[in-house]
Coordinates of C-alpha atoms and ligand atoms in Angstrom, one line a residue:
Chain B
X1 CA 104.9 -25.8 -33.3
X2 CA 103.1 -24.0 -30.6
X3 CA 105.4 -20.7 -29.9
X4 CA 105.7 -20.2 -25.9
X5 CA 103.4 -17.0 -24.7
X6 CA 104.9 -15.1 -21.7
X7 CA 103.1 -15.0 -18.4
X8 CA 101.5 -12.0 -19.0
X9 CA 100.4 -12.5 -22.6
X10 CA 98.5 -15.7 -21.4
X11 CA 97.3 -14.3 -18.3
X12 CA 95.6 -11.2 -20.6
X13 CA 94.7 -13.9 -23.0
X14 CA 92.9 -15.9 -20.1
X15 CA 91.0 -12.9 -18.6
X16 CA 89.7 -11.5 -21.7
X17 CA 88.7 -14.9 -22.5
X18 CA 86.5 -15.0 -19.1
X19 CA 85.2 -11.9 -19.6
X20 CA 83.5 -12.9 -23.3
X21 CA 82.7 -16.2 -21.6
X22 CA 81.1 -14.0 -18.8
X23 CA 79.1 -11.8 -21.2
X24 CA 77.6 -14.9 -23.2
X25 CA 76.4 -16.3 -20.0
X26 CA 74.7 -13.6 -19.1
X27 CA 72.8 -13.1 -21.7
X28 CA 71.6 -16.1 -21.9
X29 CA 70.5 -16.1 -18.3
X30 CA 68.8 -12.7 -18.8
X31 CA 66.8 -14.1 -21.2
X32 CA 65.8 -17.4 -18.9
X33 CA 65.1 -15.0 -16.0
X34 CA 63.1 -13.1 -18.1
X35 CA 61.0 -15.9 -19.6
X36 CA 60.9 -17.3 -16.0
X37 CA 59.7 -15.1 -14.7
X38 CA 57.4 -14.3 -16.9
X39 CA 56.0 -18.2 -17.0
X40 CA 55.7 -17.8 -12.9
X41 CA 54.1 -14.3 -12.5
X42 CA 51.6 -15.9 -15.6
X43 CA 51.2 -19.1 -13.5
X44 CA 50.8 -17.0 -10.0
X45 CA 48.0 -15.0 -12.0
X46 CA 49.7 -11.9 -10.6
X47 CA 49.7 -11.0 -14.3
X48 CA 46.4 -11.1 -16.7
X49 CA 47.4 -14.3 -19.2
X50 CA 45.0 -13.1 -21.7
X51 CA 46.5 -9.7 -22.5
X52 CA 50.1 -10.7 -21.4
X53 CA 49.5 -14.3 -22.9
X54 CA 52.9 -16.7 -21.1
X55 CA 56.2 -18.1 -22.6
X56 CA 54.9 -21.9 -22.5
X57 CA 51.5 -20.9 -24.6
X58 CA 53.9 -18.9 -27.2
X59 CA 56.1 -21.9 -27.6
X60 CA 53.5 -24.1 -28.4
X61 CA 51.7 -21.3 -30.7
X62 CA 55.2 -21.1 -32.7
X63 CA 55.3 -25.0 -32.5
X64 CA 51.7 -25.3 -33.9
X65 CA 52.7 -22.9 -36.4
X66 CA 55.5 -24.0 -38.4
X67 CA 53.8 -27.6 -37.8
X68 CA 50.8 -26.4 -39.9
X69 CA 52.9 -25.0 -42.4
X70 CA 51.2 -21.8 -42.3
X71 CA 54.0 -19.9 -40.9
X72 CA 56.6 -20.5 -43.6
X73 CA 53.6 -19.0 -46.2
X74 CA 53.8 -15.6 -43.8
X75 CA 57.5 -15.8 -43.6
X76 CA 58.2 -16.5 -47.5
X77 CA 55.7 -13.5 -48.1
X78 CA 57.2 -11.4 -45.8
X79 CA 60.8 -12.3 -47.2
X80 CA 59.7 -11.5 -50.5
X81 CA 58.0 -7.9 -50.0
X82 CA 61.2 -7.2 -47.7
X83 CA 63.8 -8.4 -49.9
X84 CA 62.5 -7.1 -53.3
X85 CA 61.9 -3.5 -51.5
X86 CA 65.8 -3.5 -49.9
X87 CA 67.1 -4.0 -53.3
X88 CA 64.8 -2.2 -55.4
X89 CA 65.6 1.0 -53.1
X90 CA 69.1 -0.3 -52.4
X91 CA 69.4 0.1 -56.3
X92 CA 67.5 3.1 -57.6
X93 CA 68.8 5.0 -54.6
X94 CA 72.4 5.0 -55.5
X95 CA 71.4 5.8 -59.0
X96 CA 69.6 8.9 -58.5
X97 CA 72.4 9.8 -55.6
X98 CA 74.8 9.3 -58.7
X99 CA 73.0 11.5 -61.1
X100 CA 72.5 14.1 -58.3
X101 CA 76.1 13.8 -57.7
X102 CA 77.1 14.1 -61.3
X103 CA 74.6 17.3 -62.1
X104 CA 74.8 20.1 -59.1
X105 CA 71.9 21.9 -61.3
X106 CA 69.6 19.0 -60.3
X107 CA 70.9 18.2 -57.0
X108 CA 70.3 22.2 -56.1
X109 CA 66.5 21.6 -57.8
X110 CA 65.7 18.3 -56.3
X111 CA 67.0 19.6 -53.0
X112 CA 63.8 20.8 -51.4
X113 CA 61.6 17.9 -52.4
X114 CA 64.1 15.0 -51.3
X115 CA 64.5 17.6 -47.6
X116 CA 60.2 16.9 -47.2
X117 CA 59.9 13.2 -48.6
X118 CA 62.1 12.5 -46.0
X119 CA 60.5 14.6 -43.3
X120 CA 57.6 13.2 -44.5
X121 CA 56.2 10.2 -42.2
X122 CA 55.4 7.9 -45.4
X123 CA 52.4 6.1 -43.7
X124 CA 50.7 9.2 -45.1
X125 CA 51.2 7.9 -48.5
X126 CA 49.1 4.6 -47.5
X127 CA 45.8 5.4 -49.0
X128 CA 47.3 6.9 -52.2
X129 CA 49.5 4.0 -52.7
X130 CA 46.8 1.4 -52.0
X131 CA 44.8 3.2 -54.6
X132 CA 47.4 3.2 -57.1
X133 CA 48.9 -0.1 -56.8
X134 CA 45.8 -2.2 -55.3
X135 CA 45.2 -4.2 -51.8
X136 CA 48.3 -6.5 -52.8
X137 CA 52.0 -7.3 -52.6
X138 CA 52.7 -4.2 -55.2
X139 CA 51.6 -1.8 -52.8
X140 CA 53.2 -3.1 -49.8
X141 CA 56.7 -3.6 -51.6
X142 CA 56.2 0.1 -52.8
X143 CA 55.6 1.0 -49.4
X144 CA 59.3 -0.5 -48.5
X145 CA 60.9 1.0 -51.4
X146 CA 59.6 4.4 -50.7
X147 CA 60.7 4.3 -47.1
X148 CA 63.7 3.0 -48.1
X149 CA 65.2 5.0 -51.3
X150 CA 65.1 8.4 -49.9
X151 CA 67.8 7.6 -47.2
X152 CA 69.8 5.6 -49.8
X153 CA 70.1 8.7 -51.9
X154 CA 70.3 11.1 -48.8
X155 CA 73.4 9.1 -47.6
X156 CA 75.0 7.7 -50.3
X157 CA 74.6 11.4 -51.5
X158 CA 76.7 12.5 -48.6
X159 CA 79.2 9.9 -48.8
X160 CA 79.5 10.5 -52.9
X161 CA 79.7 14.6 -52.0
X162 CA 82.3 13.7 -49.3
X163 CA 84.8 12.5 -51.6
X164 CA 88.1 14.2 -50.2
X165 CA 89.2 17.1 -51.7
X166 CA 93.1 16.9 -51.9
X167 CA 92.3 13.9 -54.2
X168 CA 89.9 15.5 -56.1
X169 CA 92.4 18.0 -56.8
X170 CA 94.7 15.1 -57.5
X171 CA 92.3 13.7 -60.6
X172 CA 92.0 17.1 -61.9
X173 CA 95.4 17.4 -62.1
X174 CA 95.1 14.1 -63.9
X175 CA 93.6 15.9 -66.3
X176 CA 90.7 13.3 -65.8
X177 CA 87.3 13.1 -67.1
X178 CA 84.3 13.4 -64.7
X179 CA 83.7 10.1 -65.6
X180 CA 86.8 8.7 -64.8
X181 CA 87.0 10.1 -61.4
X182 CA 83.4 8.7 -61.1
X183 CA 84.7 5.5 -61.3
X184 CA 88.2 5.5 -59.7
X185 CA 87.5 7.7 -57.1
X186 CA 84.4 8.5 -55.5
X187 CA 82.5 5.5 -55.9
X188 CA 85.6 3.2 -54.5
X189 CA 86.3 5.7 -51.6
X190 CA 82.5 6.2 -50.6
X191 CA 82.0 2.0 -50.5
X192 CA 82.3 2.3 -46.4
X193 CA 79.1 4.4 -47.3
X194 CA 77.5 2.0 -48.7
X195 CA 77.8 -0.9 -46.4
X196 CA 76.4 1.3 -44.0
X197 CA 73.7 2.0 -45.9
X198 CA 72.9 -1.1 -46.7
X199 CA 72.7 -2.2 -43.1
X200 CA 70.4 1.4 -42.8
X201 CA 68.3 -0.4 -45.5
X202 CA 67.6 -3.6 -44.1
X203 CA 66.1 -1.8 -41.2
X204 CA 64.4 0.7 -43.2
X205 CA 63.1 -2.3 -45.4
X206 CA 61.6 -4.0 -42.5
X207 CA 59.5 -1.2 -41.6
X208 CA 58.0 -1.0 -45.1
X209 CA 57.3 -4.2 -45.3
X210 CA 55.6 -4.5 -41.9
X211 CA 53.9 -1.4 -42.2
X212 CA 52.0 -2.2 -45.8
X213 CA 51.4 -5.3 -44.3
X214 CA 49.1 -4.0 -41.6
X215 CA 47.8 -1.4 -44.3
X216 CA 46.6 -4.2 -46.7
X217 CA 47.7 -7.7 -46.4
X218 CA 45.9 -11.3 -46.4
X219 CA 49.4 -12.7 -45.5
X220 CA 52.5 -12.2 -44.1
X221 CA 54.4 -11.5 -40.3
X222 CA 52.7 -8.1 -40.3
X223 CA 49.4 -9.5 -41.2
X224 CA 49.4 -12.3 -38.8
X225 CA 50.0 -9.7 -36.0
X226 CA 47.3 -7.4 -36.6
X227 CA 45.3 -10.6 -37.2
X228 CA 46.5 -11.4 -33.5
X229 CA 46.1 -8.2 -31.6
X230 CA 42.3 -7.9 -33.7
X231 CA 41.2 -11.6 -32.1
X232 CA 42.5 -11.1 -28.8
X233 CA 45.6 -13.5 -29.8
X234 CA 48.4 -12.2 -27.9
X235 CA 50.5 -15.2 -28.0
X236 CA 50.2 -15.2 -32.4
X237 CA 51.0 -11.6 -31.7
X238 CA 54.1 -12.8 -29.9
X239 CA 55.4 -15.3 -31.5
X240 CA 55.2 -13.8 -35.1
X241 CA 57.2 -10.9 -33.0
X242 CA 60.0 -13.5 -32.3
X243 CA 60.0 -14.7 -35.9
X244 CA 60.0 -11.2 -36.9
X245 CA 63.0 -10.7 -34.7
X246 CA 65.1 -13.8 -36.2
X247 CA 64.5 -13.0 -39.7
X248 CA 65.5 -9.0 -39.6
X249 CA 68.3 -10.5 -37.2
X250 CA 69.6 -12.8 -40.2
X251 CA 69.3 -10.3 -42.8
X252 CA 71.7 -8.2 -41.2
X253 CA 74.1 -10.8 -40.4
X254 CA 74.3 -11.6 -44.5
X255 CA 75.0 -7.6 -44.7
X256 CA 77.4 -8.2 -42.3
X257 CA 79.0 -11.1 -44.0
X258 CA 79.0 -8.8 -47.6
X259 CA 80.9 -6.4 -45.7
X260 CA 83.4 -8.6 -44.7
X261 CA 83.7 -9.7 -48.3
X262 CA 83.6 -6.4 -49.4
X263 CA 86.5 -4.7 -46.6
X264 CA 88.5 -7.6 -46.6
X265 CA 89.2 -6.7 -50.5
X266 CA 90.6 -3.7 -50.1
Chain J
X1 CA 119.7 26.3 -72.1
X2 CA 116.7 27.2 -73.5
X3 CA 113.5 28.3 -71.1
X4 CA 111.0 25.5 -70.8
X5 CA 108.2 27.5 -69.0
X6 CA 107.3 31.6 -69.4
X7 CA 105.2 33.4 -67.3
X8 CA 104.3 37.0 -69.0
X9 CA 102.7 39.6 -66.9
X10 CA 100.9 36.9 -65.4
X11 CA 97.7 38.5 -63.4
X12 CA 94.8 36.1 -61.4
X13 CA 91.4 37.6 -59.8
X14 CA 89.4 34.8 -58.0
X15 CA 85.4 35.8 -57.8
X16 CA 83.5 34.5 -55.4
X17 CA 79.8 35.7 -54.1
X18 CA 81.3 38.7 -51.8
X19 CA 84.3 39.9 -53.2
X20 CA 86.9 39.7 -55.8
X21 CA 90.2 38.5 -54.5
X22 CA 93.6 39.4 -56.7
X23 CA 96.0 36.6 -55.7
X24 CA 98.5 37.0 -58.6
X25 CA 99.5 40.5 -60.1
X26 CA 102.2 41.5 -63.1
X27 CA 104.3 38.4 -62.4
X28 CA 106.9 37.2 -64.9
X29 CA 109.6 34.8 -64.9
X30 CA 110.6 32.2 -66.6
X31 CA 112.6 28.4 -65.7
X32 CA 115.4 27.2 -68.2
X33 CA 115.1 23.0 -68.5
X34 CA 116.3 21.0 -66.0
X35 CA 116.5 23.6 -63.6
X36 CA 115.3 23.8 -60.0
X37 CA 113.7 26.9 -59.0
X38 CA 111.9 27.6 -55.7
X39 CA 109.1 29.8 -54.9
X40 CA 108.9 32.0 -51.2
X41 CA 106.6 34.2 -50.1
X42 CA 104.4 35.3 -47.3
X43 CA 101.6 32.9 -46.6
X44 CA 98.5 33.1 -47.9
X45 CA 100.4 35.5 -50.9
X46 CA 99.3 33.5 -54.1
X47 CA 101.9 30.6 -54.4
X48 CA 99.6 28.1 -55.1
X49 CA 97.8 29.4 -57.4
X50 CA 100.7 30.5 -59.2
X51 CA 101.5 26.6 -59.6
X52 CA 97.9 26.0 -60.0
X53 CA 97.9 28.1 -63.4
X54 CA 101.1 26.6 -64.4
X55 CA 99.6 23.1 -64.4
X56 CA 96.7 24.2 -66.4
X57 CA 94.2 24.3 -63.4
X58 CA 92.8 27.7 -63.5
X59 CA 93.0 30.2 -66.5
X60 CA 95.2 33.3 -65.6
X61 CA 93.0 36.9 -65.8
X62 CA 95.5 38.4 -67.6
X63 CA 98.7 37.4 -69.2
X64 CA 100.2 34.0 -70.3
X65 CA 102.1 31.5 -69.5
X66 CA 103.9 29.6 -72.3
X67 CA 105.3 25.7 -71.9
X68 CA 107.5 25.4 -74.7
X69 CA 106.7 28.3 -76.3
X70 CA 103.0 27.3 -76.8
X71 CA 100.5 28.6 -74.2
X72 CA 98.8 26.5 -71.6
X73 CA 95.0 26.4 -71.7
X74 CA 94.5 22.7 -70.1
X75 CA 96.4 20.0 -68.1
X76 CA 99.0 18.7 -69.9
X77 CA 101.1 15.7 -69.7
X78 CA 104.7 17.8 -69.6
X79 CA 103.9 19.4 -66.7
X80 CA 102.6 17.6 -63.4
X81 CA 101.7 18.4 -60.1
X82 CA 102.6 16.8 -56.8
X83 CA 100.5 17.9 -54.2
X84 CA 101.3 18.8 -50.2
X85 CA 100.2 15.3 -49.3
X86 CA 100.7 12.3 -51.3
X87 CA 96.5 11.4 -51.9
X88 CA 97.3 7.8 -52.4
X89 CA 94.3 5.8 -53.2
X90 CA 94.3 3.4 -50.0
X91 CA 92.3 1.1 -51.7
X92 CA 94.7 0.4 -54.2
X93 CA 98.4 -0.9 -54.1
X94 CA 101.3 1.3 -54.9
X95 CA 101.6 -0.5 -58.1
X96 CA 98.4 0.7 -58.9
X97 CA 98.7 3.7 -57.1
X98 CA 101.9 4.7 -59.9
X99 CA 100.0 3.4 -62.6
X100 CA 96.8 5.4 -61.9
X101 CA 98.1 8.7 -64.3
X102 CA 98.8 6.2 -67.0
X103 CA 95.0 4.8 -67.3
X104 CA 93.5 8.3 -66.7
X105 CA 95.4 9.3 -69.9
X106 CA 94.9 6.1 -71.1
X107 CA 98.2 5.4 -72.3
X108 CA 98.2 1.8 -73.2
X109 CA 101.8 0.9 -74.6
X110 CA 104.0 -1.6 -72.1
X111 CA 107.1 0.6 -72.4
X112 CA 104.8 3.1 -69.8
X113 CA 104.4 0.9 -67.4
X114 CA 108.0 -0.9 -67.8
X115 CA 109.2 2.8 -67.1
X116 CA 106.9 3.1 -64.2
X117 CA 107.9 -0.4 -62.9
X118 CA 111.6 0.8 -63.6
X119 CA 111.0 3.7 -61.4
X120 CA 109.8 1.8 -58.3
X121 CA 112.7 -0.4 -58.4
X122 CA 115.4 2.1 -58.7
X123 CA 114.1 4.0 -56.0
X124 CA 113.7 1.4 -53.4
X125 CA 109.7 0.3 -53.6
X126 CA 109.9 -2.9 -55.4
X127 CA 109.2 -4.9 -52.2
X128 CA 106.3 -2.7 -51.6
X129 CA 104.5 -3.2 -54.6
X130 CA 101.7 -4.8 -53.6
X131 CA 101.4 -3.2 -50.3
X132 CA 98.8 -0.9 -49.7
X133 CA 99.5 3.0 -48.4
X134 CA 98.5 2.4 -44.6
X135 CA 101.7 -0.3 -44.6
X136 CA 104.3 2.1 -45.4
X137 CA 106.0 5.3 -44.0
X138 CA 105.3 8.7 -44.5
X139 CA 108.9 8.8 -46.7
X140 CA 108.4 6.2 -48.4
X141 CA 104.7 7.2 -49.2
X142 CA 105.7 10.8 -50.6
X143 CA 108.4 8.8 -52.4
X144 CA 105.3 6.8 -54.1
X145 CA 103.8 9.9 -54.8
X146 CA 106.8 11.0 -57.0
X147 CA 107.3 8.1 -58.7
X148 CA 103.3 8.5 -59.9
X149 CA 104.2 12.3 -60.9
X150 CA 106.6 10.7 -62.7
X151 CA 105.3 7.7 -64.2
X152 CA 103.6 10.0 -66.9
X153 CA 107.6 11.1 -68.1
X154 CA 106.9 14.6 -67.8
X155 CA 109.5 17.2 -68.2
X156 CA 108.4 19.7 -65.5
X157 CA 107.3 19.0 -62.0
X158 CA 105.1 21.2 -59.8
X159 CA 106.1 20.7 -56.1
X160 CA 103.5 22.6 -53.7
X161 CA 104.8 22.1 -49.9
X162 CA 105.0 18.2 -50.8
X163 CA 107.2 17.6 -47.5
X164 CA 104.9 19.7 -44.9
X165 CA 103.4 16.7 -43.9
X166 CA 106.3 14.9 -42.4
X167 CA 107.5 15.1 -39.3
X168 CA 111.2 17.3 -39.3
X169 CA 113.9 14.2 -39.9
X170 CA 112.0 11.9 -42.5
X171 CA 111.6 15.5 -44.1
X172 CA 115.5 16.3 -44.7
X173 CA 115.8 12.8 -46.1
X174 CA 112.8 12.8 -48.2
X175 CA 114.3 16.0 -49.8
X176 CA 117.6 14.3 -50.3
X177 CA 115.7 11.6 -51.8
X178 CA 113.2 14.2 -53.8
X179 CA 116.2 16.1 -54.6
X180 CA 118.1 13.0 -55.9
X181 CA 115.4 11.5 -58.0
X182 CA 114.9 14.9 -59.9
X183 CA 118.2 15.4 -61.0
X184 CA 119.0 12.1 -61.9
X185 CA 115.8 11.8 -64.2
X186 CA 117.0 15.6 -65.3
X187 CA 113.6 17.3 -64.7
X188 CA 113.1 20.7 -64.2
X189 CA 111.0 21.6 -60.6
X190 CA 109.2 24.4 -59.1
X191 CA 109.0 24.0 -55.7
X192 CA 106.5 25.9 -53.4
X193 CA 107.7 26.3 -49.6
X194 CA 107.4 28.1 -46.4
X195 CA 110.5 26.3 -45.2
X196 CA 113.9 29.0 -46.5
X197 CA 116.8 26.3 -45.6
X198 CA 114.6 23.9 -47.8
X199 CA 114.5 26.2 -50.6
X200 CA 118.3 27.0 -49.9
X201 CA 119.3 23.5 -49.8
X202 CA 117.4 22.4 -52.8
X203 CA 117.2 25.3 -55.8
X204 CA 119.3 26.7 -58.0
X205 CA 117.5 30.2 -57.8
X206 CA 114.6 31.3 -55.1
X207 CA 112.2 33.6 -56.4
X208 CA 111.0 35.6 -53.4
X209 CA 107.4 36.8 -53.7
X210 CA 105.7 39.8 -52.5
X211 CA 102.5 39.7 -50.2
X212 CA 98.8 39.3 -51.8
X213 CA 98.6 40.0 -54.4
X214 CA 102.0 37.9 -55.3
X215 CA 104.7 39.9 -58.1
X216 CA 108.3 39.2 -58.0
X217 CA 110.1 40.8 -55.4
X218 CA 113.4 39.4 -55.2
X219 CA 115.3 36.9 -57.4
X220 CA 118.5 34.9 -56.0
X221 CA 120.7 32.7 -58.4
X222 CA 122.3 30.2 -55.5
X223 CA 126.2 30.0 -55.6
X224 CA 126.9 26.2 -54.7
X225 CA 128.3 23.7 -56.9
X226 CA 125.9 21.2 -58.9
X227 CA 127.0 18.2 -57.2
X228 CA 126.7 19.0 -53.2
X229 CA 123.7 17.3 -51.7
X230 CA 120.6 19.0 -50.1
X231 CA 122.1 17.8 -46.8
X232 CA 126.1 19.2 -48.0
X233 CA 124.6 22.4 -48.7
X234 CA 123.5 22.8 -45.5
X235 CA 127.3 22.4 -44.1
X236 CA 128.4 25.2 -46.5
X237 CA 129.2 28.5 -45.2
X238 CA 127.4 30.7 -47.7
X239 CA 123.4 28.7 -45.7
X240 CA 123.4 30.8 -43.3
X241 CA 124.2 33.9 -44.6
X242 CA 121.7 33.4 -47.4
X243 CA 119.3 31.6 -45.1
X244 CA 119.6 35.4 -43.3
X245 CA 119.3 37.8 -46.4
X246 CA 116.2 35.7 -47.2
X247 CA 114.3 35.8 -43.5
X248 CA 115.2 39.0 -44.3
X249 CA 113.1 39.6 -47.3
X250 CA 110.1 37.6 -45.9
X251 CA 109.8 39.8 -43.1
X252 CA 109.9 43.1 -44.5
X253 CA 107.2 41.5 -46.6
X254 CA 105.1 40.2 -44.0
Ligands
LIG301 N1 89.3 29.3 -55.1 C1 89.5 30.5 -54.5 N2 88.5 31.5 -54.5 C2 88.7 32.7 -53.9 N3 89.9 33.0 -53.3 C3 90.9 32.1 -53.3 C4 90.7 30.8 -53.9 N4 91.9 30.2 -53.7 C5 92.7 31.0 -53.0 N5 92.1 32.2 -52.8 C6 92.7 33.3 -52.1 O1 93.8 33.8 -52.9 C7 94.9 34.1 -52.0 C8 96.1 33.3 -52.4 O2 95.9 31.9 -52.1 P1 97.0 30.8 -52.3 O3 96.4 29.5 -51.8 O4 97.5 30.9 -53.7 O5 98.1 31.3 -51.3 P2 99.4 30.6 -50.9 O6 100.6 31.5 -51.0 O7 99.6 29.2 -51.5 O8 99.1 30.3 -49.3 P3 99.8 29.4 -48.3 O9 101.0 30.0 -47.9 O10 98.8 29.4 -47.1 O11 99.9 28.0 -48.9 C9 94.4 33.9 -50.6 O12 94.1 35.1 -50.1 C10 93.2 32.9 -50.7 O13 92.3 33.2 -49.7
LIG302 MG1 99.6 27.2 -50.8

């Protein structure tokens, strides 16, 4: 049975309906004026088609693209270096974060050298990791896993170090082992940390990826734009861009859907 | 009755980088079972880490402090502490919440947890059971607090400000209800407070502490009969003078 809403309950209901309704709209018709516009000024030749390339020739690039085939290879390679990086540093991270947390006579040594790898722009590392791990997939997945692990320890660190005191006091109290308040305390409280880490880390993996990729790929979304911008391709450049876009977008939206999973059990 | 807990000469020095600081000097006292004794004193003067010692927390400097005649080195499962706010573990349910003594001393055997289950029926959380923390009050929550102090039957409970946190009327009923539920399972309590009509309403004797570093200073055995509530007491005649002999002794203190 539908249960009768009061006048003002269905008129809220009805506004804030128009206003998401409103929002959508809009930015959907951003994004039309903005490819519009775009196509015109391209079409005028106000604007240089060759370094600005036009929404029409980009379509057709992307169409050509996953046509061929060729683009899922670059996306599947991609995917792979991202994916294996995220969890790899994901991983490891939270380990050493736990031993760190566990020993205060490491985390008080380690503390300097985790303070300049991250300070440290890890691009730098480039020609040493190429040389250790080859012009190949290894190096570039290292290169995600590097960029990423330092802020999965740095944070989940925090969050582990965080761990409210009252209830520390309250498992010591207990009588319980460091262990035990390992396990039923700080790593349930600090898993709020560590959904927003992992959404850190899908970003952080991107970035890896992409960035070995223009160090030292054959293949890939990073590769096929510096492969683009090298040629004078503008419209490869963006249209791997928008691919690029879609995938980190989808990514995030399974963290988003673990979270859910995750929050909606406690 | 027989004492259940000694303190002798009981001293406590806290080092830190810049300074020593003596919280605890000379005290001695001692608790008979099943008796309710509060502990006054200025803020800041050492009460907690009188109680702190007591549960086995932090090794006194000097002296000792004997639980059933034996001395107490570590935490042990007669005494127990419930803190100034209840530290429920939102991510569990109060169920698991009372159990959560039980598996850190990994006591296995049914009868435990039948007590424990026991306990939450008698004192009016069975239909929260399965709720988590955020979905009940802040009485009923410091009630759930007890009843996991309790679950681990122990025969002395350390109170340290446990009803600061509520707001002024959930707090006299929660002490009616604290009050009630420690009598009726005949356990002994020190109780910690800045509030005096709490400790009036509540003990059998007030210890009255001196400033830092804490000794004894004054000792009152109250007068009123065993069965008046926390709330009756108030009513009683003999409140206010004591409640005055007591602000009293805090001040000259202070
Ligand atoms: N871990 C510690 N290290 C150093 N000094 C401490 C420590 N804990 C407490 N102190 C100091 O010891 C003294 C007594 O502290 P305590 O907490 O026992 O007092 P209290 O009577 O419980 O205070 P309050 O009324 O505020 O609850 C204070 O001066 C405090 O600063
Ligand atoms: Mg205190």
């Amino acid at each position: 049975m539908k249960t009768e809403l009061s006048k003002e309950r269905a008129l809220y209901l009805k506004e804030k309906r128009n206003k998401k309704i409103a929002v959508n709209v809009s930015r959907a018709l951003l994004l039309v004026v903005l490819l519009g516009v775009w196509e015109l000024l391209a079409h005028l030749g106000v604007i240089d088609v060759f370094l600005m390339s036009k929404p029409s020739q980009i379509a057709v690039t992307l169409y050509d693209l996953f046509a061929s085939g060729n683009m899922l290879t670059h996306v599947l390679t991609t995917l792979y270096e991202t994916v294996a990086g995220f969890l790899i540093a994901t991983f490891l991270g939270t380990i050493i974060a736990l031993a760190l947390w566990w020993s205060e006579t490491l985390r008080k040594v380690l503390e300097p050298y985790i303070v300049v790898l991250n300070s440290l722009p890890k691009i730098a590392l480039g020609p040493i990791i190429i040389v250790w791990f080859g012009a190949g997939t290894k190096s570039i997945i290292f290169m995600a896993v590097i960029i990423t692990i330092i802020v999965t320890v740095i944070t989940m660190l925090n969050g582990f170090t965080e761990t409210e005191k009252g209830k520390l006091l309250l498992m010591r109290s207990l009588g319980a082992s460091k262990m035990q308040t390992l396990v039923k305390l700080v790593i349930p409280s600090s898993i709020p940390t560590f959904i927003s880490c992992l959404k850190i880390n899908v970003g952080m993996a991107w970035i890896g990826s992409i960035m070995g990729e223009y160090l030292v790929s054959k293949q890939g979304i990073g590769y096929l734009i510096v492969y683009g911008g090298q040629v004078f391709r503008l419209d490869l450049v963006m249209a791997s861009t928008i691919v690029l876009c879609a995938l980190a977008g989808f990514m995030y939206a399974i963290v988003a859907l673990i979270e859910k999973r995750l929050v909606n059990k406690r | 009755m027989r004492d259940i807990l000694e303190l002798e000469n009981v001293s406590l020095i806290y080092q830190s980088e810049l300074k020593e600081t003596e919280a605890v000097k000379d005290l001695s006292f001692s608790v008979k079972d099943g008796e309710f004794v509060s502990i006054i004193g200025p803020s800041g003067c050492g009460k907690t880490t009188v109680l702190s010692m007591i549960a086995g927390l932090i090794p006194t400097t000097k002296g000792k402090i004997l639980y059933k005649n034996e001395q107490i080195e570590k935490v042990s499962s007669g005494v127990s502490y419930m803190l100034q706010r209840d530290e429920l573990f939102p991510w569990r349910t109060i169920e698991k919440n009372v159990y959560l003594p039980l598996e850190i001393k990994k006591i296995k055997d049914a009868s435990a947890y039948e007590r424990a289950n026991d306990l939450i029926k008698k004192y009016g959380l069975e239909d929260f059971k399965k709720a988590f923390p955020h979905e009940l009050s802040g009485g009923m929550r410091q009630r759930a607090a007890l009843i996991r102090t309790l679950s681990t039957s122990p025969d002395v409970l350390l109170l340290d400000e446990p009803f600061s946190a509520l707001d002024y009327q959930t707090r006299l009923s929660v002490c009616n209800d604290v009050y009630k539920i420690i009598k009726s399972e005949k356990k002994t309590a020190i109780l910690v407070t800045h509030d005096i009509s709490e400790a009036i309403s509540l003990s059998d004797r007030i210890l009255v502490l001196t400033k830092r570093p804490a000794t004894l200073y004054k000792e009152h055995v109250l007068p009123f009969n065993k069965r008046l509530s926390p709330l009756k007491r108030r009513e009683q005649k003999e409140f206010p003078i004591l409640f005055d002999v007591l602000w009293r002794e805090l001040n000259d203190e202070n």
